[in-house]
PDB file of C-alpha atoms in Angstrom:
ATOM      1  CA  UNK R1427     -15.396  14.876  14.625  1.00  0.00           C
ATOM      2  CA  UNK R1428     -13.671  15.751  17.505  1.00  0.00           C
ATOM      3  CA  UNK R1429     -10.320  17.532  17.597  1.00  0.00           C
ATOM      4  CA  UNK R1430      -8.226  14.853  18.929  1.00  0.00           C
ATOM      5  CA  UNK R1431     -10.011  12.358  16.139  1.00  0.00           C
ATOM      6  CA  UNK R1432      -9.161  15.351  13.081  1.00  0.00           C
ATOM      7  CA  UNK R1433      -5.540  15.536  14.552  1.00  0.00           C
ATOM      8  CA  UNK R1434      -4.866  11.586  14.448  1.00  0.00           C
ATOM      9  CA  UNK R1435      -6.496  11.646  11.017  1.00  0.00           C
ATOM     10  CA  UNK R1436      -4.186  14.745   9.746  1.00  0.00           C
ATOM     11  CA  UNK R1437      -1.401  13.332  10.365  1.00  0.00           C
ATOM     12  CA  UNK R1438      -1.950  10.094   8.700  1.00  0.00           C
ATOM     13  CA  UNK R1439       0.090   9.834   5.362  1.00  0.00           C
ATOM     14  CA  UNK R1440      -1.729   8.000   2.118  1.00  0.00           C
ATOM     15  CA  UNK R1441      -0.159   7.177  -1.121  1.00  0.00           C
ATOM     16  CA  UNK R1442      -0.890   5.469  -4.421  1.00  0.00           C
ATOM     17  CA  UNK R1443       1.150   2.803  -5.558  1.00  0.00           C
ATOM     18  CA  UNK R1444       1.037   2.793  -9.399  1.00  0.00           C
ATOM     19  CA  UNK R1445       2.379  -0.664 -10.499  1.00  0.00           C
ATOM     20  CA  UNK R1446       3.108  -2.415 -13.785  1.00  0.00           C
ATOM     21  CA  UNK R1447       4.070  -5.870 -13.886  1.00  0.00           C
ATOM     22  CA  UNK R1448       5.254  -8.327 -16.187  1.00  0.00           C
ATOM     23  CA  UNK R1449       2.871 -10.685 -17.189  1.00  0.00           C
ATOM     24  CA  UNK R1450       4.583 -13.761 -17.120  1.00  0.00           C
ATOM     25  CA  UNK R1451       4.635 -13.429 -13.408  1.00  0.00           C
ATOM     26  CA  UNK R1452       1.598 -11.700 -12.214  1.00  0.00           C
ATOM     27  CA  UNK R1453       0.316 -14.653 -10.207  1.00  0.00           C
ATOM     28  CA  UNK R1454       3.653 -14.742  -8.403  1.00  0.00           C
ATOM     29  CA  UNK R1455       3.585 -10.764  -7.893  1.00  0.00           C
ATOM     30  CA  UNK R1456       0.282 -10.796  -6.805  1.00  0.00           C
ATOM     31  CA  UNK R1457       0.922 -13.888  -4.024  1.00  0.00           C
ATOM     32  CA  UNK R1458       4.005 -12.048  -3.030  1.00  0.00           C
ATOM     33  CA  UNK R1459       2.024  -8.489  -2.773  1.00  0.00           C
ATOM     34  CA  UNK R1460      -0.704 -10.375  -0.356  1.00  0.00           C
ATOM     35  CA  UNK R1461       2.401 -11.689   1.973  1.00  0.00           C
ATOM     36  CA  UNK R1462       3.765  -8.401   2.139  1.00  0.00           C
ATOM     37  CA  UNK R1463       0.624  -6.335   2.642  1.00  0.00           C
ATOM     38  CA  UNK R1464      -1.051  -9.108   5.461  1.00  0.00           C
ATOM     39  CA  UNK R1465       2.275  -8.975   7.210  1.00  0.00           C
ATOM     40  CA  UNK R1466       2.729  -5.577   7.256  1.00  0.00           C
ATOM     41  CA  UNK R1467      -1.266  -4.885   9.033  1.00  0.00           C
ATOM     42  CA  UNK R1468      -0.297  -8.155  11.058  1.00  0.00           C
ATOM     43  CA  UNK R1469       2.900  -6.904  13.472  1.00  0.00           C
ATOM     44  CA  UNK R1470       2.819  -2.672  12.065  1.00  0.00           C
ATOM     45  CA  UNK R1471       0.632  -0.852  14.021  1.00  0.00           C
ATOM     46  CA  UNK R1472       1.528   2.205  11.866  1.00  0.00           C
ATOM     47  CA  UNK R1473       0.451   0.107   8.723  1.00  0.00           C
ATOM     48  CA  UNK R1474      -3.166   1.158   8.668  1.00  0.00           C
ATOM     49  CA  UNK R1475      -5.023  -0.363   5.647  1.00  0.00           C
ATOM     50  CA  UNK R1476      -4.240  -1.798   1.966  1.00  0.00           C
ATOM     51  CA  UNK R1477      -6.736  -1.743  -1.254  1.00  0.00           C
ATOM     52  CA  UNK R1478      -4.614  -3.449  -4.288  1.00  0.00           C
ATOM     53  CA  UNK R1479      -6.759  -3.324  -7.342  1.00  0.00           C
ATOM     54  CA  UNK R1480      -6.059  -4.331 -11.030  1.00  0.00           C
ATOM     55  CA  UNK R1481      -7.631  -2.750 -13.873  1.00  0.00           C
ATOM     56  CA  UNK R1482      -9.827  -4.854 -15.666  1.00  0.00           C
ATOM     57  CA  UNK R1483      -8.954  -4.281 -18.910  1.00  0.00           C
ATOM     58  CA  UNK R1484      -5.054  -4.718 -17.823  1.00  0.00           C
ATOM     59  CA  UNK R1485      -4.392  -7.379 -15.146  1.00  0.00           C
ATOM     60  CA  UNK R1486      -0.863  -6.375 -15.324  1.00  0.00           C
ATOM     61  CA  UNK R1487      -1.955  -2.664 -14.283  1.00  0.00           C
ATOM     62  CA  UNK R1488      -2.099  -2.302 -10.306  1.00  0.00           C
ATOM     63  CA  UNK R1489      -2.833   0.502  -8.254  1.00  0.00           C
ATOM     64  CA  UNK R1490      -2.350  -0.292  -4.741  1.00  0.00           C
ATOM     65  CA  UNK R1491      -4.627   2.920  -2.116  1.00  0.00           C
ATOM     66  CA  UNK R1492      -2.118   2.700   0.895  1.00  0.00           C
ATOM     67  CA  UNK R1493      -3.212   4.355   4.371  1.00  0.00           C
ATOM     68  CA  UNK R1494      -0.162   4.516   7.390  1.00  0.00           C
ATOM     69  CA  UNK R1495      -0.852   6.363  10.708  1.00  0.00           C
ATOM     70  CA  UNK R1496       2.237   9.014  10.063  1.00  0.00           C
ATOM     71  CA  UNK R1497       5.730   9.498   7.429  1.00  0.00           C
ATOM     72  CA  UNK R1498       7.292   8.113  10.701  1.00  0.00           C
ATOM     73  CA  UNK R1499       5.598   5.038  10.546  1.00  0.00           C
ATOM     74  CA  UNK R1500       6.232   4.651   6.511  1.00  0.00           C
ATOM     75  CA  UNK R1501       9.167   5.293   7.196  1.00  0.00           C
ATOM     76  CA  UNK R1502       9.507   1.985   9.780  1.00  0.00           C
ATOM     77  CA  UNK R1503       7.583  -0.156   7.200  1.00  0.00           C
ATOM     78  CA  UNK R1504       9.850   0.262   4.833  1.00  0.00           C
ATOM     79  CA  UNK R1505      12.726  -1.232   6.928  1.00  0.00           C
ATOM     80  CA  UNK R1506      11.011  -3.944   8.035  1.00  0.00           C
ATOM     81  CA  UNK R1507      12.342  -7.608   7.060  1.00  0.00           C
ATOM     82  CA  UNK R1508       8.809  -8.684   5.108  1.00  0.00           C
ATOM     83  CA  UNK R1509       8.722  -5.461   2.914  1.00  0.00           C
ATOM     84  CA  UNK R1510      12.205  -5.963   2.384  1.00  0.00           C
ATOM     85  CA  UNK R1511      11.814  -9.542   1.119  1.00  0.00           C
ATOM     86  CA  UNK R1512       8.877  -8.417  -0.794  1.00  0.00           C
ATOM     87  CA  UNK R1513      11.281  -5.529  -2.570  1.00  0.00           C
ATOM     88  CA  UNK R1514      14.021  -8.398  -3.291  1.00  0.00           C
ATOM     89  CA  UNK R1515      11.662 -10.975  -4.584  1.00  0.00           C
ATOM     90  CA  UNK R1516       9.498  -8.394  -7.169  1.00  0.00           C
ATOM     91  CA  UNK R1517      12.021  -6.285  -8.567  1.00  0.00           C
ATOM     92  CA  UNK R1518      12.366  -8.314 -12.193  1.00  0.00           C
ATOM     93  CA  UNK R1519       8.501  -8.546 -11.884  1.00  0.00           C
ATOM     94  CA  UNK R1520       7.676  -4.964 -11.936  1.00  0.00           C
ATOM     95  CA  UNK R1521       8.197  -2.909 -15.022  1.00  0.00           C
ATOM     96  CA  UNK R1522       7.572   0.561 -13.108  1.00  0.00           C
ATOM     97  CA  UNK R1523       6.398   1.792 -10.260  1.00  0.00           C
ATOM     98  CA  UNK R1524       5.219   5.374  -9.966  1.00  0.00           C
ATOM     99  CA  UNK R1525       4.158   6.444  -5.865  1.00  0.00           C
ATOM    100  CA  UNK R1526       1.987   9.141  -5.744  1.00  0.00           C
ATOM    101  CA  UNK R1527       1.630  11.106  -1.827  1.00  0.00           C
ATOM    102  CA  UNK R1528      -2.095  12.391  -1.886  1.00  0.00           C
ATOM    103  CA  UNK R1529      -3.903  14.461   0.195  1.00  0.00           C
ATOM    104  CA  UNK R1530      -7.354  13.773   1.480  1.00  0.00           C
ATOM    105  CA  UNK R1531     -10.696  15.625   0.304  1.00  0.00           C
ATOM    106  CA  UNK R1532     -13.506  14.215   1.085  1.00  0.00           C
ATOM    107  CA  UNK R1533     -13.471  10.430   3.181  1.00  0.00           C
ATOM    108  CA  UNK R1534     -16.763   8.964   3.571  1.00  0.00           C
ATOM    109  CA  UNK R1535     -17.549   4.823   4.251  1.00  0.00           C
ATOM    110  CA  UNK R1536     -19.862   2.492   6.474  1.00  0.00           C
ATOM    111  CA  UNK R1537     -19.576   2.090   9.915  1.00  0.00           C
ATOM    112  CA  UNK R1538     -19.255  -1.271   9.581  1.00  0.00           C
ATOM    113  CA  UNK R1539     -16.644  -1.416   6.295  1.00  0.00           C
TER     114      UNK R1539
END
């Protein structure tokens, strides 16, 4: 990996969304989530990648892997007018929300994923 690569990749900030929502209106949550998060890679170029997953024992139970090229550009997302809306339109939906900064050891995928 070259330097420049390492650098761009050190500076990246990814979280963990931890997410609990009602059950009553996980459909809606989860439409509203997919707005938000296709948005957000559409027009961010700082928004790198999403992976929302639900535990399959516990629909209700969503951990969301979130990738953005720098805190700056978090930062920015956060303003915007679709994560906004989003924020608005889910906050009687979810019952908690625990974010989780992480640090990454080891990264390893396909070429082609």
């Amino acid at each position: 990996m070259s330097s420049q690569i390492y650098a761009q990749e050190s500076n990246r900030m990814h979280r963990i969304a931890k997410i609990k929502v009602d059950a009553k209106q996980l459909d809606v949550y989860k439409s509203l989530l997919n707005e938000q998060m296709n948005a957000a890679i559409k027009v961010e170029p700082g928004v790198l990648s999403y992976t929302a997953v639900a535990d399959k024992k516990d629909a209700t139970s969503i951990i969301i892997f979130e990738v953005y090229a720098s805190v700056e550009a978090y930062q920015s997302h956060i303003l915007t007018p679709h994560f906004k809306k989003y924020k608005d339109a889910v906050k009687d939906m979810v019952l908690s929300l625990e974010l989780i900064d992480t640090d990454v050891v080891c990264l390893a995928k396909k070429d082609n994923f």
